[in-house]
Short mmCIF file of C-alpha atoms in Angstrom, two decimals:
data_model
loop_
_atom_site.label_atom_id
_atom_site.label_comp_id
_atom_site.label_asym_id
_atom_site.label_seq_id
_atom_site.Cartn_x
_atom_site.Cartn_y
_atom_site.Cartn_z
CA MET X 22 29.71 34.46 12.98
CA PHE X 23 30.49 37.99 13.45
CA GLU X 24 32.93 39.28 15.79
CA SER X 25 30.90 42.14 18.21
CA ASN X 26 28.09 41.84 20.25
CA ALA X 27 25.98 44.77 21.55
CA ALA X 28 26.74 43.00 24.94
CA ASP X 29 30.46 43.60 24.49
CA HIS X 30 30.11 48.02 24.50
CA ASP X 31 32.20 49.51 27.22
CA SER X 32 30.21 52.60 27.14
CA ALA X 33 26.79 53.39 27.37
CA ASP X 34 24.77 52.88 23.96
CA PRO X 35 22.13 55.36 22.83
CA GLN X 36 19.16 53.43 22.66
CA PRO X 37 16.15 55.38 21.66
CA ILE X 38 12.87 53.47 21.16
CA ALA X 39 12.94 51.75 18.05
CA ASP X 40 10.04 51.25 15.43
CA LYS X 41 9.01 47.54 16.34
CA GLN X 42 7.65 47.33 12.95
CA LEU X 43 11.51 48.18 11.37
CA ALA X 44 12.53 45.91 14.21
CA GLU X 45 10.90 43.18 12.78
CA LYS X 46 11.54 43.71 9.13
CA ILE X 47 15.43 44.12 10.11
CA GLU X 48 15.10 40.91 11.87
CA ARG X 49 13.52 39.18 8.72
CA HIS X 50 15.70 40.76 5.93
CA ALA X 51 18.71 40.19 7.93
CA GLU X 52 18.24 36.25 7.72
CA PRO X 53 19.45 35.87 4.22
CA MET X 54 22.94 37.55 5.17
CA GLN X 55 22.99 35.01 7.79
CA ARG X 56 22.24 32.17 4.86
CA LEU X 57 24.88 33.83 2.87
CA ALA X 58 27.76 33.96 5.39
CA HIS X 59 27.06 30.11 6.14
CA GLU X 60 27.11 29.42 2.64
CA VAL X 61 30.50 31.19 2.22
CA ALA X 62 31.69 29.16 5.36
CA LYS X 63 31.35 25.81 3.82
CA THR X 64 34.28 26.50 1.19
CA LEU X 65 36.28 29.07 3.21
CA VAL X 66 37.57 28.39 6.36
CA GLY X 67 38.06 31.00 8.87
CA GLN X 68 38.35 34.72 7.63
CA GLN X 69 35.00 35.71 9.61
CA VAL X 70 36.17 39.41 9.52
CA LEU X 71 36.41 39.36 5.76
CA VAL X 72 33.29 37.65 5.46
CA HIS X 73 31.57 40.07 7.55
CA ARG X 74 33.24 42.69 5.60
CA MET X 75 31.94 41.59 2.43
CA LEU X 76 28.40 41.75 3.53
CA VAL X 77 28.75 45.19 4.53
CA GLY X 78 29.82 46.45 1.23
CA LEU X 79 27.06 44.23 -0.32
CA LEU X 80 24.63 45.97 2.33
CA THR X 81 25.91 49.48 1.32
CA GLY X 82 27.09 49.42 -2.34
CA GLY X 83 30.56 50.10 -0.80
CA HIS X 84 33.83 48.72 -2.94
CA LEU X 85 36.15 46.37 -1.16
CA LEU X 86 40.13 46.24 -1.37
CA ILE X 87 41.10 43.31 -0.29
CA GLU X 88 45.12 43.03 0.59
CA GLY X 89 47.36 39.69 1.87
CA VAL X 90 49.81 37.89 0.61
CA PRO X 91 49.20 35.06 -2.12
CA GLY X 92 47.54 32.14 -1.23
CA LEU X 93 45.16 33.44 1.69
CA ALA X 94 42.07 32.66 -0.51
CA LYS X 95 41.20 36.27 -1.18
CA THR X 96 39.93 35.07 -4.74
CA THR X 97 37.94 31.88 -3.37
CA ALA X 98 36.16 34.30 -0.52
CA VAL X 99 34.82 36.77 -3.21
CA ALA X 100 34.17 34.06 -6.13
CA THR X 101 32.45 32.06 -3.20
CA LEU X 102 30.24 35.05 -2.24
CA SER X 103 29.38 35.69 -5.75
CA LYS X 104 28.12 32.10 -6.37
CA ALA X 105 25.91 31.98 -3.18
CA ILE X 106 23.73 35.31 -4.68
CA HIS X 107 21.69 34.47 -7.78
CA ALA X 108 23.61 37.15 -9.78
CA ASP X 109 26.13 38.49 -12.77
CA PHE X 110 29.42 37.84 -12.06
CA GLN X 111 32.61 38.55 -13.70
CA ARG X 112 35.83 37.82 -12.59
CA LEU X 113 38.91 40.18 -14.22
CA GLN X 114 42.38 39.09 -14.01
CA PHE X 115 44.16 42.34 -14.06
CA THR X 116 47.90 42.61 -15.58
CA PRO X 117 50.20 45.02 -17.16
CA ASP X 118 49.13 44.54 -20.76
CA LEU X 119 45.31 44.90 -19.80
CA LEU X 120 43.45 47.72 -21.95
CA PRO X 121 40.31 49.80 -20.84
CA ALA X 122 38.61 48.20 -23.65
CA ASP X 123 39.09 45.03 -22.01
CA LEU X 124 36.85 46.18 -18.94
CA ILE X 125 34.15 48.40 -20.15
CA GLY X 126 33.82 47.57 -23.75
CA THR X 127 34.40 49.22 -27.14
CA GLN X 128 32.75 49.94 -30.36
CA VAL X 129 32.75 47.16 -33.19
CA TYR X 130 32.13 48.00 -37.18
CA ARG X 131 29.60 45.96 -38.48
CA PRO X 132 30.50 45.60 -42.18
CA ALA X 133 26.99 44.14 -43.32
CA GLN X 134 24.97 47.78 -41.46
CA GLN X 135 28.06 49.64 -41.94
CA GLU X 136 28.02 51.23 -38.72
CA PHE X 137 29.49 50.95 -35.09
CA VAL X 138 27.71 48.87 -32.40
CA VAL X 139 28.76 49.05 -28.83
CA GLN X 140 30.33 45.61 -27.63
CA LYS X 141 29.86 45.86 -23.69
CA GLY X 142 32.72 44.80 -21.46
CA PRO X 143 32.54 42.37 -18.32
CA ILE X 144 32.28 45.62 -16.10
CA PHE X 145 28.48 45.17 -17.10
CA ALA X 146 28.07 42.48 -14.29
CA ASN X 147 26.46 42.97 -10.55
CA LEU X 148 29.55 41.74 -9.07
CA ILE X 149 32.98 42.09 -10.21
CA LEU X 150 36.01 40.41 -8.81
CA ALA X 151 39.21 42.59 -9.78
CA ASP X 152 41.65 40.29 -9.15
CA GLU X 153 45.44 41.61 -8.51
CA ILE X 154 43.85 45.28 -9.23
CA ASN X 155 47.56 46.39 -8.28
CA ARG X 156 49.08 45.03 -11.45
CA ALA X 157 47.01 47.25 -13.72
CA PRO X 158 48.02 50.08 -15.78
CA ALA X 159 47.04 54.01 -15.11
CA LYS X 160 44.39 54.19 -18.18
CA VAL X 161 42.78 50.92 -16.86
CA GLN X 162 42.61 52.39 -13.36
CA SER X 163 41.12 55.35 -14.78
CA ALA X 164 38.33 53.27 -16.47
CA LEU X 165 37.76 51.58 -13.67
CA LEU X 166 37.32 54.68 -11.26
CA GLU X 167 34.49 55.79 -13.45
CA ALA X 168 32.45 52.91 -13.21
CA MET X 169 33.35 52.66 -9.25
CA GLN X 170 32.28 55.96 -8.53
CA ASP X 171 29.50 56.88 -10.92
CA ARG X 172 27.99 53.45 -11.44
CA GLN X 173 28.38 53.91 -15.43
CA VAL X 174 30.81 53.96 -17.98
CA THR X 175 31.36 56.13 -21.26
CA ILE X 176 32.20 54.18 -24.54
CA GLY X 177 32.98 55.79 -27.56
CA GLY X 178 31.01 59.14 -26.21
CA GLU X 179 28.08 57.35 -24.99
CA THR X 180 27.38 56.71 -21.51
CA PHE X 181 25.91 53.45 -20.37
CA PRO X 182 24.69 52.67 -16.63
CA LEU X 183 25.69 49.78 -14.60
CA PRO X 184 23.48 46.93 -13.38
CA ASN X 185 21.78 47.54 -9.67
CA PRO X 186 23.40 46.05 -7.68
CA PHE X 187 26.93 46.90 -8.36
CA LEU X 188 29.94 45.97 -6.56
CA VAL X 189 33.42 45.65 -6.86
CA MET X 190 35.62 43.69 -4.70
CA ALA X 191 39.32 43.97 -5.55
CA THR X 192 42.27 42.12 -4.19
CA GLN X 193 45.89 43.15 -4.27
CA ASN X 194 49.25 41.70 -3.25
CA PRO X 195 51.14 44.03 -0.69
CA ILE X 196 53.11 46.49 -2.70
CA GLU X 197 56.71 44.78 -1.54
CA GLN X 198 55.68 42.30 -3.82
CA GLU X 199 57.55 41.67 -7.15
CA GLY X 200 55.68 43.46 -10.33
CA THR X 201 52.84 45.39 -8.26
CA TYR X 202 52.01 49.01 -8.09
CA PRO X 203 50.55 51.32 -5.58
CA LEU X 204 47.15 52.12 -6.47
CA PRO X 205 46.50 56.27 -6.93
CA GLU X 206 45.27 57.76 -3.70
CA ALA X 207 42.08 59.13 -5.44
CA GLN X 208 41.00 55.35 -6.15
CA MET X 209 41.71 54.54 -2.83
CA ASP X 210 39.79 56.68 -1.39
CA ARG X 211 36.75 54.89 -3.71
CA PHE X 212 37.26 51.93 -1.87
CA MET X 213 34.71 52.06 1.39
CA MET X 214 37.03 49.57 3.25
CA LYS X 215 40.30 48.15 2.67
CA VAL X 216 40.42 44.72 4.54
CA VAL X 217 44.11 43.04 5.45
CA VAL X 218 43.71 39.47 5.25
CA ASP X 219 46.44 37.33 7.40
CA TYR X 220 47.42 34.15 7.67
CA PRO X 221 45.06 31.07 9.25
CA THR X 222 45.51 29.92 12.87
CA ARG X 223 47.10 26.59 13.49
CA ASN X 224 43.55 24.57 13.86
CA GLU X 225 42.11 26.59 10.90
CA GLU X 226 45.00 25.44 8.48
CA LEU X 227 44.29 21.79 9.57
CA GLU X 228 40.76 22.67 8.47
CA ILE X 229 42.06 23.55 5.21
CA LEU X 230 44.08 20.52 4.91
CA ALA X 231 41.33 18.16 5.59
CA ARG X 232 39.10 19.74 3.28
CA MET X 233 41.32 20.80 0.45
CA SER X 234 43.88 17.94 0.35
CA ARG X 235 42.41 16.27 -2.47
CA THR X 236 41.77 16.14 -6.35
CA ARG X 237 37.77 16.71 -6.27
CA ARG X 238 36.12 19.55 -5.08
CA VAL X 239 33.81 18.06 -2.21
CA GLU X 240 31.10 20.59 -1.81
CA GLU X 241 29.58 23.23 -4.60
CA VAL X 242 28.28 26.31 -3.47
CA THR X 243 24.51 27.19 -3.51
CA ALA X 244 22.97 30.36 -4.62
CA VAL X 245 20.77 31.20 -1.13
CA THR X 246 19.69 34.58 -1.87
CA THR X 247 19.18 37.16 -5.04
CA PRO X 248 19.96 40.63 -5.91
CA SER X 249 16.48 41.97 -5.30
CA GLU X 250 16.80 40.45 -1.52
CA VAL X 251 19.94 42.22 -1.35
CA MET X 252 18.38 45.75 -2.56
CA GLN X 253 15.52 45.16 -0.01
CA ALA X 254 18.06 44.95 2.52
CA ARG X 255 19.73 48.04 1.53
CA ASP X 256 16.52 49.80 2.01
CA LEU X 257 16.21 48.89 5.81
CA VAL X 258 19.87 49.55 6.45
CA ASP X 259 19.21 52.98 5.16
CA MET X 260 16.49 53.42 8.04
CA VAL X 261 18.95 52.51 10.73
CA PHE X 262 18.72 55.04 13.41
CA VAL X 263 22.04 57.15 14.15
CA ASP X 264 21.80 59.32 17.24
CA GLN X 265 23.18 62.86 17.02
CA ARG X 266 25.90 61.74 19.78
CA ILE X 267 26.96 59.00 17.49
CA ALA X 268 27.35 61.06 14.15
CA GLU X 269 29.25 63.62 16.30
CA TYR X 270 31.51 60.47 17.12
CA ILE X 271 32.07 59.47 13.71
CA VAL X 272 33.14 63.23 12.45
CA ASP X 273 35.42 63.56 15.64
CA LEU X 274 37.25 60.23 14.29
CA VAL X 275 37.44 61.59 10.72
CA MET X 276 38.46 65.32 12.12
CA ALA X 277 41.09 63.55 14.30
CA THR X 278 43.15 62.33 11.28
CA ARG X 279 43.31 65.97 9.81
CA LYS X 280 43.63 68.24 13.22
CA CYS X 281 45.10 65.77 15.58
CA GLU X 282 46.38 68.46 18.25
CA ALA X 283 42.64 69.09 19.16
CA TYR X 284 42.09 65.81 20.24
CA GLY X 285 45.14 65.85 22.25
CA LEU X 286 47.59 64.08 19.81
CA SER X 287 50.87 64.89 18.81
CA ILE X 288 50.99 62.93 15.59
CA SER X 289 50.98 65.58 12.87
CA GLN X 290 54.30 64.93 11.90
CA TRP X 291 53.34 61.50 11.20
CA ILE X 292 50.10 62.60 8.73
CA GLN X 293 50.97 63.85 5.44
CA PHE X 294 47.08 63.55 4.60
CA GLY X 295 43.79 63.12 6.49
CA ALA X 296 40.34 61.41 5.90
CA SER X 297 38.26 62.94 3.14
CA PRO X 298 34.29 63.68 3.87
CA ARG X 299 33.64 60.50 1.88
CA ALA X 300 35.43 58.35 5.10
CA THR X 301 32.46 60.16 7.08
CA ILE X 302 29.95 58.82 4.87
CA ASN X 303 31.31 55.58 4.82
CA LEU X 304 31.86 55.02 8.19
CA THR X 305 28.30 55.88 9.11
CA LEU X 306 26.89 53.51 6.28
CA ALA X 307 29.06 50.69 7.29
CA ALA X 308 28.43 50.87 11.27
CA LYS X 309 24.29 51.04 10.05
CA ALA X 310 25.21 47.98 8.03
CA ASN X 311 27.14 46.33 11.32
CA ALA X 312 24.05 47.29 13.38
CA PHE X 313 21.55 45.51 10.75
CA LEU X 314 23.94 42.49 10.73
CA HIS X 315 23.46 42.31 14.19
CA HIS X 316 19.58 42.54 14.03
CA ARG X 317 19.78 46.14 15.57
CA ALA X 318 17.30 49.18 14.12
CA TYR X 319 19.80 51.65 15.56
CA VAL X 320 24.08 52.38 15.51
CA THR X 321 26.06 51.94 18.96
CA PRO X 322 29.48 53.31 19.46
CA GLN X 323 31.03 49.54 19.26
CA ASP X 324 29.13 49.73 15.56
CA VAL X 325 31.50 52.27 14.74
CA LYS X 326 34.69 51.22 16.62
CA ASP X 327 34.46 47.40 14.80
CA ILE X 328 34.46 49.02 11.53
CA ALA X 329 36.52 52.35 11.86
CA MET X 330 40.19 50.92 11.23
CA ASP X 331 38.87 49.12 7.63
CA VAL X 332 36.91 52.55 6.61
CA LEU X 333 40.32 54.59 7.50
CA ARG X 334 43.51 52.89 7.18
CA HIS X 335 43.71 53.47 3.65
CA ARG X 336 42.50 57.10 3.74
CA VAL X 337 45.35 58.33 6.23
CA MET X 338 48.51 59.19 4.35
CA ILE X 339 51.60 58.75 6.60
CA THR X 340 54.60 60.90 6.07
CA TYR X 341 58.17 59.70 5.20
CA GLU X 342 59.34 60.24 9.23
CA ALA X 343 56.44 57.60 10.03
CA GLU X 344 57.84 55.35 8.06
CA ALA X 345 61.28 55.96 9.38
CA GLU X 346 60.18 55.06 12.84
CA GLU X 347 58.28 52.22 11.44
CA LYS X 348 54.69 53.83 12.22
CA THR X 349 51.83 52.57 10.08
CA SER X 350 48.44 54.30 9.30
CA GLU X 351 46.96 51.38 11.07
CA HIS X 352 49.09 52.48 14.24
CA ILE X 353 47.96 56.41 13.74
CA VAL X 354 44.17 54.98 13.40
CA GLN X 355 44.17 52.93 16.71
CA MET X 356 45.87 55.74 18.56
CA ILE X 357 42.70 57.96 17.39
CA LEU X 358 40.42 55.51 18.23
CA ASP X 359 41.91 55.39 21.73
CA ALA X 360 42.10 59.17 22.15
CA VAL X 361 38.64 60.21 20.93
CA PRO X 362 36.00 60.01 23.86
CA VAL X 363 33.21 57.56 23.30
CA PRO X 364 29.99 58.90 23.76
#
C-alpha cells in the first residue's frame, strides 16, 4: 500500500535495540490504519501517496493541503477517509462570499431569554474538509488560521476548544485556475504537508471507468476505526525512536533551505525565504508516523526522505529569478535532498 520499505534504504540505518513491547504495540495499533487504507481503496482508485499522507496527518494531527486540477478525486479522497472513521465530519465549500461566522459560528439573540447565545459553526467537528480553500476571502482565512494553529476558536470574546482529534484537510486548485487566490504564507506554514495530486495512469483510468461509469453507487464506505483508536495510535507515534544522527539530518535539510552555501549549493539566488522551525518539527513527526505505518519503532533516513518533499515544498519561497529560470520549490528541495549527506 505504501511506497517505501525498510529494505529500500540506500544507507546504513540506525537500528536501536527497540523495546519489544513497544514494537508489538505498534504492530497491533498500525492494523486499524491498514484497514482504513483498504476501505478508502474501495472507492478511490490509485492515489496511494495521497492516502498515505492522509494517514500521516491523522497520526500526527498535522493539517494537509491537497493540490490538483479539478476532477482528480481530491474531495472524494478526504470524504471517503472521513466516512471510514466513526467521527464527526464537515465539508465546507469555500467561496468568495463566505463569512467567518459561516465557519466558526456566531452569537444569536434569543428574545425569549433576552440574551445572546453562541451558535457553533461547522468547524466544531473532528475532520474538516475545506474544499477549494483558495477561493475564500482573507477574513475567513484568518478565522481558519486560529482553529488550525491553536485548536480553538473565539466567538464574541469567548474561546471554545475544538474536539480532539481535530484535522483540516484542504483542497485547492492551482493558482493558475480562474477565480483562485494564493494562500498567505503564514497559513501555508500551518499545513504540515502539501500533497500534489497528479493524473491517474492509463490502467488506473480504465479502473475508474469500470467503477464509476454507472448511475448508482456500487459500494458504500464502512466505518472501520474510531477516534479513540486514532488517539491511541498517536500516543505510540510519539514513542517512536529518533536517533541523534537522524535528528541532525532533519535539521540539516531545513537549514539548507536557509543557508544553502554551507551545504555546497549555489542556489541562494533562487530562494527568497527558507523553511521555518515548524518544518523541522513537522518533518520529524511525519517521519515517525511513516515508521509507524511500516510497523517500526524507530525512524530511518528513508522515512525522512520519503516525506521531506511534501513537508518542505510549500515552505520554500522562490524568487522572481527562479521563476524566470523555470525553477520551482520542488526543484530546490530535490537539490537539497541530493546534496545533504545521509547518515
